[in-house]
């Protein structure tokens, strides 16, 4: 049993963690503990009593009696505008009488085997009820009749706890939800740092650590998408915690729209973590009988630093977030022509690149932007999803057939949520775009956003995509989205649009189970667990420059497994990026994810072609380990010149190393392969090593004097 209930206390246990909730004053669920597993079921509420012991009573606090402790000073599991609330709430609402005060009190609990799906929202799932147990704690605000149902799913084998909240209006009047978060965890965390990721186009997932002194930090996006600017994932790290040591607490929000993850320290040494949909400009009308489901947050604790935390997320997201037939399949290695041609190409030019790829063993050709509409190469007509007759007079099927005949699969690009103002679609349905009443939509590159909250829009998009998928043997769809939402009436509209997007993706998933979908948003601008639920991989970045991409992939790998990270090697400059990294480095960095190429293969020299051929052979031989094995990181590329990544399974360990700047006559570089198995033997380049020596003494990385040096070493287990 993973949930134990004793008087006023719920103890949730995964294989290596415990999470303990107490019902304070018989009314309020408060947080007592989250950390390494406790075997004992003893009452932990003594920790609240001692909170008042050494504090002086005063006007601004009330420490003389535990019974009178302000709720603001108590580690809450749910917080609202009630007695003594001075901190960021989980829930905030405006009632019919104009009041914003609530008092949610404990109204009972129940426990169920398994894990329910969340209506209309992506979420981690189970394949069998034995994999999880779910605790529901119901809170009721008597005055309004609103219920908050807090759910906690415990997945012992996966070592995670997922949380979400459903708000139900069981009262008689309308309620406006101003803030309806998914979870609050309010725990003792002195001297902690918050690791979060920020960035922009071409520099997604930039890792930053912010010391939590005495000021609130809010990691958020209000753009209507999870964004490259801030990432819906944060880690609270105890002082001194690093890749392999220390307590770290991960918060990963399974949502693709505007979000907030807030970390708020208090004068009493608590830190409140709040996560959910952004409450900026939010005001969801909840009529009597209606409910609002907040998205899921996946909580992971590791007592052995970031590495173990990441492996826990990887295992879960690979097996119980991603879905469909590709979940457990090695992903095809692809060539995409975007960096080689942009939108200016002919069918013959694409055939040339595809043919060159087929000859060296690439498995899929992806036709990117520029294949649709009827106005020419430069003015794109997003929304008119029919093949451009000047490029494809008879549709795309004959090109697909010849690509298939060469032994390659075919994939195609769409940007379904955006419409060009020059398109037929926009002219016919100008009212289908997202705007705020009385304001025109602001075009970016002549494009505005379709309103996916509108069922007619959803139907049109499903039909347009289906028409293309039905017209040829298409194996893959790259679903791009290249701009934020500018005008909408409000944040609720953005949420409705995300729900609409999820509905479209769900429909296409079930209609085309054989198609592999890849998410993209100018690279990794919408790389989040919500999208991975519908599309089991995401394009990590448009930046193929190895020494930058290594950081982008490092950040992305904190929460997401290699198999989900589209990562391509590139060499041909196109506009913004100049690729001054060796092709080998670019390839090795990309091999740390779901590998492919972005280049004009038809224009490579013979020597380069040989190099690429060898890379393809190498990746095919290690793909299973990279995509399904465990990942160990050595060093942080945002802080260090030399870094490594190792993937391992029962058969082998694959180690990639990178050094950006050479050190002439440099210091020795050793990596201790913590993933090596004691008792096992490994062979690499003709030398046999014991697992113990690789783990404890390490392996020496031989150095050469060039920039962006890289190595790939494969240690095969001797059987
Ligand atoms: C942005 C993507 O990240 C690129 O890979 C490419 O598909 C372009 N969009 C096409 O417009």
Short mmCIF file of C-alpha atoms and ligand atoms in Angstrom, two decimals, residues 338 368-369 380 413 478 480 482 520 522-523 539 542, ligand 1:
data_model
loop_
_atom_site.label_atom_id
_atom_site.label_comp_id
_atom_site.label_asym_id
_atom_site.label_seq_id
_atom_site.Cartn_x
_atom_site.Cartn_y
_atom_site.Cartn_z
CA UNK A 338 14.93 23.54 -44.15
CA UNK A 368 9.40 21.39 -44.33
CA UNK A 369 7.70 24.75 -44.81
CA UNK A 380 3.47 31.84 -47.56
CA UNK A 413 5.51 20.08 -42.02
CA UNK A 478 6.16 18.13 -37.86
CA UNK A 480 5.19 23.83 -35.89
CA UNK A 482 6.05 30.12 -34.63
CA UNK A 520 7.99 22.28 -32.71
CA UNK A 522 10.56 27.75 -33.68
CA UNK A 523 12.59 24.95 -32.15
CA UNK A 539 12.32 19.67 -32.04
CA UNK A 542 16.80 25.65 -34.56
C1 LIG B 1 10.65 26.89 -37.32
C2 LIG B 1 11.19 25.51 -37.15
O1 LIG B 1 11.84 25.40 -35.92
C3 LIG B 1 12.13 25.19 -38.31
O2 LIG B 1 12.70 23.92 -38.12
C4 LIG B 1 11.35 25.25 -39.58
O3 LIG B 1 10.40 24.24 -39.60
C5 LIG B 1 10.72 26.62 -39.74
N1 LIG B 1 9.95 26.98 -38.57
C6 LIG B 1 9.82 26.68 -40.94
O4 LIG B 1 9.08 27.83 -41.00
#
